[in-house]
mmCIF file with all atom_site columns, C-alpha atoms in Angstrom:
data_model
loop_
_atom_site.group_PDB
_atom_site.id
_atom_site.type_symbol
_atom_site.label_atom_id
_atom_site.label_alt_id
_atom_site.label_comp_id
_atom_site.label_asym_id
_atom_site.label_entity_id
_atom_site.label_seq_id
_atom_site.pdbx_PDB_ins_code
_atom_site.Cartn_x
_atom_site.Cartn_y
_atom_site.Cartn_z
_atom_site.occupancy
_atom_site.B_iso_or_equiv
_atom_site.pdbx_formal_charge
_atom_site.auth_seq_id
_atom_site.auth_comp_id
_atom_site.auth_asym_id
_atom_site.auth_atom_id
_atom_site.pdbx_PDB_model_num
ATOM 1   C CA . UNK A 1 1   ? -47.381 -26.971 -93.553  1.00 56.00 ? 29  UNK A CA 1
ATOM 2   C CA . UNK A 1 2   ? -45.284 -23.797 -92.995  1.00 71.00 ? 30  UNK A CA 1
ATOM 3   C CA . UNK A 1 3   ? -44.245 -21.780 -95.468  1.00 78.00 ? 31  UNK A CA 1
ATOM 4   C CA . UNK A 1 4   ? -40.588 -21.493 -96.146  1.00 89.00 ? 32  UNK A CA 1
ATOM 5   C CA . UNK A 1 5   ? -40.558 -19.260 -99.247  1.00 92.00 ? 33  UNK A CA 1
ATOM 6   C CA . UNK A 1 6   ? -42.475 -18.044 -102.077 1.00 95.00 ? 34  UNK A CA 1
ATOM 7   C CA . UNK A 1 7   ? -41.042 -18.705 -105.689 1.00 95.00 ? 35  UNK A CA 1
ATOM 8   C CA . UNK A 1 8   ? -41.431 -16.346 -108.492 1.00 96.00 ? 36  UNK A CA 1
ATOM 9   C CA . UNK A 1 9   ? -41.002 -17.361 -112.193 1.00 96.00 ? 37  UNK A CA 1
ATOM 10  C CA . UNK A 1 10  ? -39.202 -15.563 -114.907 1.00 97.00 ? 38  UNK A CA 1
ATOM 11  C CA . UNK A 1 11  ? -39.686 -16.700 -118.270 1.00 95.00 ? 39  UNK A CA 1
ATOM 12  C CA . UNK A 1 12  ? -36.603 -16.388 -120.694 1.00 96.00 ? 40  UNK A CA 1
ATOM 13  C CA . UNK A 1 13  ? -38.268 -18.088 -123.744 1.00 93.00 ? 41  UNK A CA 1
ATOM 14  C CA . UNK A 1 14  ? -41.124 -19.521 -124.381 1.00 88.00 ? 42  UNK A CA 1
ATOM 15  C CA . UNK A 1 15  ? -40.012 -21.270 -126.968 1.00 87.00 ? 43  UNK A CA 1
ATOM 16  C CA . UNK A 1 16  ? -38.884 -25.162 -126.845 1.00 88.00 ? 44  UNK A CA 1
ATOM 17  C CA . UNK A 1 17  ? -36.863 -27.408 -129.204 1.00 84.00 ? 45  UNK A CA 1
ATOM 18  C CA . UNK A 1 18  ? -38.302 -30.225 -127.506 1.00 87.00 ? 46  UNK A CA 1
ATOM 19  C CA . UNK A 1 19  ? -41.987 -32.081 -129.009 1.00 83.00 ? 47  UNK A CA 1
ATOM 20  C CA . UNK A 1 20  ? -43.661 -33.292 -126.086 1.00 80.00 ? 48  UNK A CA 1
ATOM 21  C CA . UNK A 1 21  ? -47.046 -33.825 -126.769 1.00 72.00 ? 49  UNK A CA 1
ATOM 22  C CA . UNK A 1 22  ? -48.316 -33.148 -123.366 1.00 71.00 ? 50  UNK A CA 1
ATOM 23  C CA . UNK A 1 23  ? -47.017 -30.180 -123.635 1.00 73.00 ? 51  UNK A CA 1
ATOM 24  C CA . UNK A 1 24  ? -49.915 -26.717 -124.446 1.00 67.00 ? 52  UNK A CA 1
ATOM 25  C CA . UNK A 1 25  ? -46.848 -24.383 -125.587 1.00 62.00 ? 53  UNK A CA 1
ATOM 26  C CA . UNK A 1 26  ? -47.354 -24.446 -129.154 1.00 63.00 ? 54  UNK A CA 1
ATOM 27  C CA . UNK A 1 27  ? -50.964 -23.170 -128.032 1.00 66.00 ? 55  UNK A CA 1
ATOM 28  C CA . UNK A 1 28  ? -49.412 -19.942 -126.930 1.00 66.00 ? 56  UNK A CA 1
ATOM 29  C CA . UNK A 1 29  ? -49.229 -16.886 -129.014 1.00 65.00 ? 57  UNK A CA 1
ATOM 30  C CA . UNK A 1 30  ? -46.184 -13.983 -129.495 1.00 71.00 ? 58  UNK A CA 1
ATOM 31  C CA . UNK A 1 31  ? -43.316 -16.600 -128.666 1.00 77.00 ? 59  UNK A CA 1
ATOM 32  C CA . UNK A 1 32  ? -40.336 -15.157 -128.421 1.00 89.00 ? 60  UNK A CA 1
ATOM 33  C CA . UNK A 1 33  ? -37.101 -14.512 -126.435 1.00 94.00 ? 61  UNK A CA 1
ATOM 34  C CA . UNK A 1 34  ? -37.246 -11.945 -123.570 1.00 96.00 ? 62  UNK A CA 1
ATOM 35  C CA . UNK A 1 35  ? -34.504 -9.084  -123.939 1.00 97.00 ? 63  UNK A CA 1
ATOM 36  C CA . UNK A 1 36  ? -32.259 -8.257  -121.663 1.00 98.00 ? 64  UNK A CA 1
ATOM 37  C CA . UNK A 1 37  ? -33.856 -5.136  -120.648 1.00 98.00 ? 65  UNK A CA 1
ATOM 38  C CA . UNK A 1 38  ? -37.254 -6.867  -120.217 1.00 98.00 ? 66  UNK A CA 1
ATOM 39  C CA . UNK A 1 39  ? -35.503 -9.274  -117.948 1.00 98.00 ? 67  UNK A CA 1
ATOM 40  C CA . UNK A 1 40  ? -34.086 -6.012  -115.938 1.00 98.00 ? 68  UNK A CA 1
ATOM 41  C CA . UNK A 1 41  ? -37.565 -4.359  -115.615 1.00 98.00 ? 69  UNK A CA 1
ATOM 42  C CA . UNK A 1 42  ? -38.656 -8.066  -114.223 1.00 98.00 ? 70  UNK A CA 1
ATOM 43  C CA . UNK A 1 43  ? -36.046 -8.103  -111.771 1.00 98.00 ? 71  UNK A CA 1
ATOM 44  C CA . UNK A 1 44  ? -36.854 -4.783  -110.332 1.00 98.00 ? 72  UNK A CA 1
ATOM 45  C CA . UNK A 1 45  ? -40.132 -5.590  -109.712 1.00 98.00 ? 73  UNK A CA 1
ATOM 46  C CA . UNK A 1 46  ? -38.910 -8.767  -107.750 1.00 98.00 ? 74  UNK A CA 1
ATOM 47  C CA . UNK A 1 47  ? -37.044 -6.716  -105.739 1.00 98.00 ? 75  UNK A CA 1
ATOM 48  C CA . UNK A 1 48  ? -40.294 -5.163  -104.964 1.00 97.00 ? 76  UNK A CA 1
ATOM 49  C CA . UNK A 1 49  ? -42.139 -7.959  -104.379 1.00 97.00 ? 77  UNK A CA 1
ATOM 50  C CA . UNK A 1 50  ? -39.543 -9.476  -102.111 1.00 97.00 ? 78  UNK A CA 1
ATOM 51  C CA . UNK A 1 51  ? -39.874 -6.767  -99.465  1.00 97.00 ? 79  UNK A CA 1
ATOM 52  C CA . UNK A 1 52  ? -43.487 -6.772  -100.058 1.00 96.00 ? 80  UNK A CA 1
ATOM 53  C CA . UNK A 1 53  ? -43.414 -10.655 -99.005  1.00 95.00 ? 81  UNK A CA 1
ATOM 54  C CA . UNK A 1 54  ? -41.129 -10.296 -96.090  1.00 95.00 ? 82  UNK A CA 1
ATOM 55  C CA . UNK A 1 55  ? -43.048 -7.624  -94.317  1.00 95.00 ? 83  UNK A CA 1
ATOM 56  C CA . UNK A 1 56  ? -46.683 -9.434  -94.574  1.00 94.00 ? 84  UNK A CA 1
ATOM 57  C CA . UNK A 1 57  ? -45.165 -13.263 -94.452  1.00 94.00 ? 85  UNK A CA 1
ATOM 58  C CA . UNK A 1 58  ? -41.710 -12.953 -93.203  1.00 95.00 ? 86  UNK A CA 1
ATOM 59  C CA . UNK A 1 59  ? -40.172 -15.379 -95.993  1.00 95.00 ? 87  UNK A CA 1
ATOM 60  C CA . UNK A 1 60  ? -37.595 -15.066 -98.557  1.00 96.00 ? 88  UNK A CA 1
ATOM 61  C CA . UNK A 1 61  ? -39.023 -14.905 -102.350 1.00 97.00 ? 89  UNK A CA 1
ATOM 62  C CA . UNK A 1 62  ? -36.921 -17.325 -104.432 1.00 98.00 ? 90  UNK A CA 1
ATOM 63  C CA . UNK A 1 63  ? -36.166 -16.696 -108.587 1.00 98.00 ? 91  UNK A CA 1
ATOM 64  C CA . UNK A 1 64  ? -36.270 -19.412 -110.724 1.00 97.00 ? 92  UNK A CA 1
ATOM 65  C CA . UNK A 1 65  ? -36.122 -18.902 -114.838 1.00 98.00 ? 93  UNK A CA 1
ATOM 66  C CA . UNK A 1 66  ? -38.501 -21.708 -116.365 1.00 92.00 ? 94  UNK A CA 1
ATOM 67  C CA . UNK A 1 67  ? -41.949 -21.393 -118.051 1.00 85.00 ? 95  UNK A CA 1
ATOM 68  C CA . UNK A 1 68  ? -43.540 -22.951 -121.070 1.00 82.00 ? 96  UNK A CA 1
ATOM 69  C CA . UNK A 1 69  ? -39.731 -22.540 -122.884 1.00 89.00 ? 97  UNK A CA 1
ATOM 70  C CA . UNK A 1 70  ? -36.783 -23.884 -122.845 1.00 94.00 ? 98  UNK A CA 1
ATOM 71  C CA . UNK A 1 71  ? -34.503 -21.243 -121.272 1.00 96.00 ? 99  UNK A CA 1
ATOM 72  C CA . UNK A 1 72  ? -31.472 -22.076 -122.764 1.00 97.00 ? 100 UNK A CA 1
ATOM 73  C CA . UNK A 1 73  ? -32.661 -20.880 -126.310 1.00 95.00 ? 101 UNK A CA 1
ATOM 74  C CA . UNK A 1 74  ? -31.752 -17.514 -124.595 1.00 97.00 ? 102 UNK A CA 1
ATOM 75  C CA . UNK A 1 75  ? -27.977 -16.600 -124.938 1.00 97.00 ? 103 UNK A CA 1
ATOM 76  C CA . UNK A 1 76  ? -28.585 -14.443 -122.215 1.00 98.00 ? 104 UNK A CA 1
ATOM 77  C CA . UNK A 1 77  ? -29.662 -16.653 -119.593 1.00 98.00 ? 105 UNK A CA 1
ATOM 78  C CA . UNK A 1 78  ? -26.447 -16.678 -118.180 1.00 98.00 ? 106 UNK A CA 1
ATOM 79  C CA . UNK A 1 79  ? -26.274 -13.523 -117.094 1.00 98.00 ? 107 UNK A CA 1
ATOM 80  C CA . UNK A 1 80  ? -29.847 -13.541 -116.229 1.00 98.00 ? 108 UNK A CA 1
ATOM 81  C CA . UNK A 1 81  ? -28.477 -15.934 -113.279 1.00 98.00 ? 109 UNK A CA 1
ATOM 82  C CA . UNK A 1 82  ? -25.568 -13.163 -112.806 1.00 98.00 ? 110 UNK A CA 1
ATOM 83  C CA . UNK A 1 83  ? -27.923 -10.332 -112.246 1.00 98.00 ? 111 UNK A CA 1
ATOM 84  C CA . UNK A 1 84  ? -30.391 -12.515 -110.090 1.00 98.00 ? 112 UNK A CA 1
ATOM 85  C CA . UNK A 1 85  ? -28.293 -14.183 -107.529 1.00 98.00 ? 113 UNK A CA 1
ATOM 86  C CA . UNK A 1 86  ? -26.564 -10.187 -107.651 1.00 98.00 ? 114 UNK A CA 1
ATOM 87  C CA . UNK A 1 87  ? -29.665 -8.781  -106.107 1.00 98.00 ? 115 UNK A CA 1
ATOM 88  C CA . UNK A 1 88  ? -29.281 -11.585 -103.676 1.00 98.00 ? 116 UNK A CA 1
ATOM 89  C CA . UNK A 1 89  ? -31.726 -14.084 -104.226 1.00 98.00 ? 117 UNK A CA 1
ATOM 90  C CA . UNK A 1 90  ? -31.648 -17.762 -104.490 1.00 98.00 ? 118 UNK A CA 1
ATOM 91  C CA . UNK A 1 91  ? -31.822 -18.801 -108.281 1.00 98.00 ? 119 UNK A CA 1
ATOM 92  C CA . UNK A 1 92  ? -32.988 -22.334 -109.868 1.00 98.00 ? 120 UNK A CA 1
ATOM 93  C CA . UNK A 1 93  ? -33.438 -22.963 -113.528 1.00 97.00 ? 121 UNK A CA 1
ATOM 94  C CA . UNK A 1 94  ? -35.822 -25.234 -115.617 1.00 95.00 ? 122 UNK A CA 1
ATOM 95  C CA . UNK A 1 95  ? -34.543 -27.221 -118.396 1.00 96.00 ? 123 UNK A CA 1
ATOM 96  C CA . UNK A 1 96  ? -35.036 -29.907 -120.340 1.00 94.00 ? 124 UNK A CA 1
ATOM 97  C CA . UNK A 1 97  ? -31.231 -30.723 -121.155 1.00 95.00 ? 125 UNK A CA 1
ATOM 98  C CA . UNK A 1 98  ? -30.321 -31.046 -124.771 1.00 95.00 ? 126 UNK A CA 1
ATOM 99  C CA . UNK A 1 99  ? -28.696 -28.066 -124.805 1.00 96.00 ? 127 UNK A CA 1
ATOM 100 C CA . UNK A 1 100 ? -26.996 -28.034 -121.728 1.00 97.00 ? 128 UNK A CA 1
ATOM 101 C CA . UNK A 1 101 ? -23.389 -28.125 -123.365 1.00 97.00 ? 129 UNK A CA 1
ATOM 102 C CA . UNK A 1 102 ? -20.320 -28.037 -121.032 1.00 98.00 ? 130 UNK A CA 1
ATOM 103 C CA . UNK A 1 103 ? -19.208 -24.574 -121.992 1.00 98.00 ? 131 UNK A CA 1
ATOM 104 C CA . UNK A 1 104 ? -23.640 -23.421 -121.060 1.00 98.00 ? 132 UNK A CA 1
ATOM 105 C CA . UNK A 1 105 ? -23.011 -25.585 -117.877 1.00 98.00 ? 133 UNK A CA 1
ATOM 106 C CA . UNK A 1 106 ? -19.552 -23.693 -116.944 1.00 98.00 ? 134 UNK A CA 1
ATOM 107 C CA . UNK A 1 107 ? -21.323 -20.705 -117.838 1.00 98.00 ? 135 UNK A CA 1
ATOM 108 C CA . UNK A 1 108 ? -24.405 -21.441 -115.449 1.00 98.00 ? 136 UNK A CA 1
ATOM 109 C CA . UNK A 1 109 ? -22.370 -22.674 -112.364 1.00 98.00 ? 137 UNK A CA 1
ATOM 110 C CA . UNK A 1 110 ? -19.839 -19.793 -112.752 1.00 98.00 ? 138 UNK A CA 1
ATOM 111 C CA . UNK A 1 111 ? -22.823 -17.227 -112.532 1.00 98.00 ? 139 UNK A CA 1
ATOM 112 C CA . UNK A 1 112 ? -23.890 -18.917 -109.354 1.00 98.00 ? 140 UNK A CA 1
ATOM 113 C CA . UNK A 1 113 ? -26.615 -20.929 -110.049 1.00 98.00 ? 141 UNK A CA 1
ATOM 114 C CA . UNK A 1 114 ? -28.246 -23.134 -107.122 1.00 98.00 ? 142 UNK A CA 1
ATOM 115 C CA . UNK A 1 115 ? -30.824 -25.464 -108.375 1.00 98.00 ? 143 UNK A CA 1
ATOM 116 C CA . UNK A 1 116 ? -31.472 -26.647 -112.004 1.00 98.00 ? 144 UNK A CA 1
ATOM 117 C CA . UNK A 1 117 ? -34.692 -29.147 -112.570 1.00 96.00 ? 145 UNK A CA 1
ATOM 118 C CA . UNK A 1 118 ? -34.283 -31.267 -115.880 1.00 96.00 ? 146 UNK A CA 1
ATOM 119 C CA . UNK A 1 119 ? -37.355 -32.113 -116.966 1.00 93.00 ? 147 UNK A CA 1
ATOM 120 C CA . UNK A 1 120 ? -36.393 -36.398 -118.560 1.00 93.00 ? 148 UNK A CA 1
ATOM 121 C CA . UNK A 1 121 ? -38.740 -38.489 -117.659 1.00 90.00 ? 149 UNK A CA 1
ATOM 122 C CA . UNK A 1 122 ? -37.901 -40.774 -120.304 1.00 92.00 ? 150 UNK A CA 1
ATOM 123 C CA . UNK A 1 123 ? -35.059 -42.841 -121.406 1.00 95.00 ? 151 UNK A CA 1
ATOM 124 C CA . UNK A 1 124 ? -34.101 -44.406 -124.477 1.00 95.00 ? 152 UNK A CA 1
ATOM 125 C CA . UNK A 1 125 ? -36.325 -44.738 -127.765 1.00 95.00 ? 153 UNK A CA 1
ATOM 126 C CA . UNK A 1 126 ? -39.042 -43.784 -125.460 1.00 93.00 ? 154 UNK A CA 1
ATOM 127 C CA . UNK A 1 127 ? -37.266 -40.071 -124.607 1.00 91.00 ? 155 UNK A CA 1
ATOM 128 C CA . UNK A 1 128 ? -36.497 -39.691 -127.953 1.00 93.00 ? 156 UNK A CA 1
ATOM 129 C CA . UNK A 1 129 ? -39.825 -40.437 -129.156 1.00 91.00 ? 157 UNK A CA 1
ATOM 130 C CA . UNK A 1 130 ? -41.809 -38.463 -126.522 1.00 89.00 ? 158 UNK A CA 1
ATOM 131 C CA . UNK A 1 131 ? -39.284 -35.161 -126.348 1.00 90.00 ? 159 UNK A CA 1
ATOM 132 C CA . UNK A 1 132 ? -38.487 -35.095 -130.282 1.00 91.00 ? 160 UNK A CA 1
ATOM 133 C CA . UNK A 1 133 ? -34.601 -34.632 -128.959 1.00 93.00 ? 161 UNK A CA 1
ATOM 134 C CA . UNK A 1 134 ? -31.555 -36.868 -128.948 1.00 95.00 ? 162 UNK A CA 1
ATOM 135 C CA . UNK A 1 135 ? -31.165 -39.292 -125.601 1.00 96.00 ? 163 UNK A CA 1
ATOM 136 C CA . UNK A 1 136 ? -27.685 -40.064 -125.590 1.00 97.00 ? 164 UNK A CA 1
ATOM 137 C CA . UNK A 1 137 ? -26.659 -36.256 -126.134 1.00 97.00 ? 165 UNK A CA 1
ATOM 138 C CA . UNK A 1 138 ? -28.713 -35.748 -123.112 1.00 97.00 ? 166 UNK A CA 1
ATOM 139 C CA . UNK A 1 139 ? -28.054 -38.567 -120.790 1.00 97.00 ? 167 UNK A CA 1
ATOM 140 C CA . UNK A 1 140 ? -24.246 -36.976 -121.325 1.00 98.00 ? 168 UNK A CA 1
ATOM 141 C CA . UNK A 1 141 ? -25.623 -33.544 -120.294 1.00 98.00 ? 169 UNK A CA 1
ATOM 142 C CA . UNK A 1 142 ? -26.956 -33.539 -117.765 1.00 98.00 ? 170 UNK A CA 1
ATOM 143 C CA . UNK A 1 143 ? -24.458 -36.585 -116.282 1.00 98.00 ? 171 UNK A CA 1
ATOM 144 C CA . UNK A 1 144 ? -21.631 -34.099 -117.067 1.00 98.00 ? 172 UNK A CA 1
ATOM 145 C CA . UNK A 1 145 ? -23.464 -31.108 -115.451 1.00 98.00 ? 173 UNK A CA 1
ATOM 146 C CA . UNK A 1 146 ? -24.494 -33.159 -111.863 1.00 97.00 ? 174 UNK A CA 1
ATOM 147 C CA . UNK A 1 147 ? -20.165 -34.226 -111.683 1.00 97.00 ? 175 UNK A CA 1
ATOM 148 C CA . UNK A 1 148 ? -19.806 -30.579 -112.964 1.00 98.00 ? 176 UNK A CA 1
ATOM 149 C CA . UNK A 1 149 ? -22.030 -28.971 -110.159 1.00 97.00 ? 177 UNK A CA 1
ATOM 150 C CA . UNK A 1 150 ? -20.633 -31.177 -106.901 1.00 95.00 ? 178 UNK A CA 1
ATOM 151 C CA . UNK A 1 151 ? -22.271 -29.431 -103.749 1.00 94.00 ? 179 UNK A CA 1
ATOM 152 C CA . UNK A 1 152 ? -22.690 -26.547 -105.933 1.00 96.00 ? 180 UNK A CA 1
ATOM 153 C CA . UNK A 1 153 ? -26.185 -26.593 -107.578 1.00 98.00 ? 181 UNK A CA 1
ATOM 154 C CA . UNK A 1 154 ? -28.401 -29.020 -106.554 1.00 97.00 ? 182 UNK A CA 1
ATOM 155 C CA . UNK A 1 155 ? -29.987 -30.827 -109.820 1.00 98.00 ? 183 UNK A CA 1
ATOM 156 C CA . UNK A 1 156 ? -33.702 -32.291 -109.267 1.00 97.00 ? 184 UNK A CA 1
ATOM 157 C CA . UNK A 1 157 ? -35.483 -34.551 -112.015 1.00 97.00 ? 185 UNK A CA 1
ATOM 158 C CA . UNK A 1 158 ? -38.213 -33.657 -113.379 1.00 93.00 ? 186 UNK A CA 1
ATOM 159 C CA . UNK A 1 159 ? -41.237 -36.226 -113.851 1.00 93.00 ? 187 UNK A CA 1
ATOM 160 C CA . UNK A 1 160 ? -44.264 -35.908 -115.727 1.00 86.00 ? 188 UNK A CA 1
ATOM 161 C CA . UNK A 1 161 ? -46.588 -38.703 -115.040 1.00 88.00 ? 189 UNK A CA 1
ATOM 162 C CA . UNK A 1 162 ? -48.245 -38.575 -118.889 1.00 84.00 ? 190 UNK A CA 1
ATOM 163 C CA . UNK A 1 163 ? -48.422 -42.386 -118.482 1.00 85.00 ? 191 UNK A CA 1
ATOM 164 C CA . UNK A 1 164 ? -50.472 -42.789 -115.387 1.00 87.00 ? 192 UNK A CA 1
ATOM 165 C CA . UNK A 1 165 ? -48.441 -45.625 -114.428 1.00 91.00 ? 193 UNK A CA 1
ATOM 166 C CA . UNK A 1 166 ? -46.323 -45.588 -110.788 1.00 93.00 ? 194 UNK A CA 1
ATOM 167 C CA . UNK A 1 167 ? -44.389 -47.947 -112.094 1.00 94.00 ? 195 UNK A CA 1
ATOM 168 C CA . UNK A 1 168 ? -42.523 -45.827 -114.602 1.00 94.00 ? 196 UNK A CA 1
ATOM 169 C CA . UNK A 1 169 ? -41.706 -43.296 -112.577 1.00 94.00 ? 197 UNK A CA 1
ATOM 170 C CA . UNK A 1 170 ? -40.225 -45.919 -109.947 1.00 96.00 ? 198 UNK A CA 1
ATOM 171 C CA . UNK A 1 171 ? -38.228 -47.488 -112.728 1.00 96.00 ? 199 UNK A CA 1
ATOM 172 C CA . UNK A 1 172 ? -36.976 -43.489 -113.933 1.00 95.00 ? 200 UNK A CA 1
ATOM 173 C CA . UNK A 1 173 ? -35.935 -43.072 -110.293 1.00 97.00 ? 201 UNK A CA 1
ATOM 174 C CA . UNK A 1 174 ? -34.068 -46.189 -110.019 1.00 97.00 ? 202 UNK A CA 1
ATOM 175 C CA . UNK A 1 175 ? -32.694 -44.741 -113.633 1.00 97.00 ? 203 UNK A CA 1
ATOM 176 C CA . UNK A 1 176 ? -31.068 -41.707 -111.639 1.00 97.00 ? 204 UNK A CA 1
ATOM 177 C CA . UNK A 1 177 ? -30.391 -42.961 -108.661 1.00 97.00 ? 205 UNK A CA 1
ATOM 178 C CA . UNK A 1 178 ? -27.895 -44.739 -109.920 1.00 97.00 ? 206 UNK A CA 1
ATOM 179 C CA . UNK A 1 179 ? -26.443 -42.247 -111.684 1.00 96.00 ? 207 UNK A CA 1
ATOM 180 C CA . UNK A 1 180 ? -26.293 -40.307 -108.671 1.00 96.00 ? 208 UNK A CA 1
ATOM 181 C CA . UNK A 1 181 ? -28.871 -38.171 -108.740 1.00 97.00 ? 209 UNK A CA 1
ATOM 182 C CA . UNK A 1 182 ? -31.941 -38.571 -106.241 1.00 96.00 ? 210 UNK A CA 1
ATOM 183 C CA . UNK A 1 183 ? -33.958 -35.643 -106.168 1.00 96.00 ? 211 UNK A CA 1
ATOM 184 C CA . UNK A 1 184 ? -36.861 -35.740 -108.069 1.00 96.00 ? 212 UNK A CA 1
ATOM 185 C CA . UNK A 1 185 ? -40.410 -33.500 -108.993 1.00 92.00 ? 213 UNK A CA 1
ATOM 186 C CA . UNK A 1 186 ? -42.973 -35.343 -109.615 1.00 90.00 ? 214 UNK A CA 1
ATOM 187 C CA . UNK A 1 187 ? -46.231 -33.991 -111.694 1.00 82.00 ? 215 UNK A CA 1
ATOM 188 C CA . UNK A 1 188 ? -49.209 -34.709 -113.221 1.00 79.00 ? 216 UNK A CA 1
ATOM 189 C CA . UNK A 1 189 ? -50.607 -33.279 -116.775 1.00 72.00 ? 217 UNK A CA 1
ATOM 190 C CA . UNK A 1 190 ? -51.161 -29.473 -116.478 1.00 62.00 ? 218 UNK A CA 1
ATOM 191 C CA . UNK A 1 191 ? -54.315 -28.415 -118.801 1.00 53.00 ? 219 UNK A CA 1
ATOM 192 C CA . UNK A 1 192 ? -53.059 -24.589 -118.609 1.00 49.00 ? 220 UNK A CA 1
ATOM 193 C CA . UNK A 1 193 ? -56.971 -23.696 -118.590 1.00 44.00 ? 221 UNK A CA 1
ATOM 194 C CA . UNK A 1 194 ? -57.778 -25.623 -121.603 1.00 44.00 ? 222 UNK A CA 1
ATOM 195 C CA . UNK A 1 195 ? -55.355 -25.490 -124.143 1.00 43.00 ? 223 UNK A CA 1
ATOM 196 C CA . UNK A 1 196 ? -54.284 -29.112 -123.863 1.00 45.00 ? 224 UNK A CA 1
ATOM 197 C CA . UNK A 1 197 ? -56.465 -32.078 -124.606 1.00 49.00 ? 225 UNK A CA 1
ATOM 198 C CA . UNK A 1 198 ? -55.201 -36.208 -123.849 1.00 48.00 ? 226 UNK A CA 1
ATOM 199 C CA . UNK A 1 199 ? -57.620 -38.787 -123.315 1.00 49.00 ? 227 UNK A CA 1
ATOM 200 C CA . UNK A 1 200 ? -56.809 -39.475 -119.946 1.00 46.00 ? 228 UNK A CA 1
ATOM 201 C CA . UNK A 1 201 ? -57.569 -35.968 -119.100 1.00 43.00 ? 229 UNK A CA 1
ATOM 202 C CA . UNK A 1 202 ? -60.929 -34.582 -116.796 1.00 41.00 ? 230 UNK A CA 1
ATOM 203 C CA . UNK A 1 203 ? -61.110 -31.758 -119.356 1.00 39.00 ? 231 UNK A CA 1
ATOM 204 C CA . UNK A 1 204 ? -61.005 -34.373 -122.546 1.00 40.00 ? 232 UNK A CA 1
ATOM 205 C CA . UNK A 1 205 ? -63.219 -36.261 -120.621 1.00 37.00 ? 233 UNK A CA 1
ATOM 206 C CA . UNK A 1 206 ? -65.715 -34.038 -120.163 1.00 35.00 ? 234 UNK A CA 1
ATOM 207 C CA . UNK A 1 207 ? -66.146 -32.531 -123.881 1.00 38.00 ? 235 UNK A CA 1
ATOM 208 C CA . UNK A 1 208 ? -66.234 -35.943 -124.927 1.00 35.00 ? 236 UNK A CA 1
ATOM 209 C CA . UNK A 1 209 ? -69.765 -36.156 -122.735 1.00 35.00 ? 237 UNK A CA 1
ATOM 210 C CA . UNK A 1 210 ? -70.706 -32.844 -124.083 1.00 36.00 ? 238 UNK A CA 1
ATOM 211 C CA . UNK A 1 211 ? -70.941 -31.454 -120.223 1.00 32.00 ? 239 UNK A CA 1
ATOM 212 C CA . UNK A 1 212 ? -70.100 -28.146 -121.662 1.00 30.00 ? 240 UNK A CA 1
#
């Protein structure tokens, strides 16, 4: 497959006001928000790296804020968006949605961002059950923010296949569809090197037969 681009991830937060439980943030130590100047310093390097990339691969290098938090805890993610699509790259966002208010989605769209992926893989009593965070406040969210966004931003729904089961994530693509989005990112349980056990897991798996 040719490449097209690399992507480079800036994390805002990594804190989270949602519960997931397949989820290995609350393993990680020194949460926090990252300051503005932090974020600068970041940048700068990305600039770097961006030249670095075109000269030995001759692709773009993409920006996209997400990471183990939610980065919409950060007031200043915003602007974040401002200063990266003002160094000229192309800028996507994580999220998971709750807080992705009208005045936060005017904000977003009106510093230019391209491409948000909203992690609800749920609906219902399930999503609020699963997430820890209100469904119907969400379902309005992000509706609002795709009607909000037009050609603008593209938004992509993000899947986590916790359940093993195909079926599901048919049934939560049907879900959007019909709302009218279609663009979807699929994935499977991430172990971050060991900080997150489930049964259904290799890792769990294998302490279970005392391998190691």
């Amino acid at each position: 497959m040719e490449l097209s681009f690399f992507n480079l991830d800036i994390e805002p937060t990594n804190r989270c006001n949602a519960k997931c439980y397949f989820c290995p943030r609350d393993q990680t130590p020194h949460q926090g928000l990252m300051a503005p100047d932090v974020f600068d310093a970041s940048l700068a390097r990305a600039v770097e790296l961006r030249a670095v990339i075109a000269e030995r691969f001759g692709v773009d290098l993409h920006v996209n804020l997400c990471g183990l938090g939610e980065p919409l805890l950060n007031k200043h993610t915003p602007s974040f968006v401002e200063k990266v699509r003002g160094e000229g790259f192309f800028c996507s966002m994580s999220s998971n949605g709750a807080l992705l208010t009208e005045a936060r989605s005017e904000a977003l769209l009106a510093a230019g961002l391209q491409a948000v992926e909203i992690n609800v893989g749920e609906n219902g009593d399930d999503y609020e059950e699963i997430y820890g965070l209100p469904w119907d406040k969400t379902l309005a969210n992000v509706e609002r923010f795709a009607q909000m966004a037009g050609d603008e931003c593209a938004v992509r729904i993000v899947l986590v296949d916790h359940r093993q089961d195909i079926g599901h994530l048919l049934r939560m693509k049907a879900f959007w569809t019909e709302r009218g989005i279609d663009q979807f990112l699929t994935f499977g349980i991430m172990n971050r090197g060991g900080t997150l056990a489930v049964d259904h897991m290799q890792a769990a798996r294998l302490q279970l037969l005392d391998l190691y």
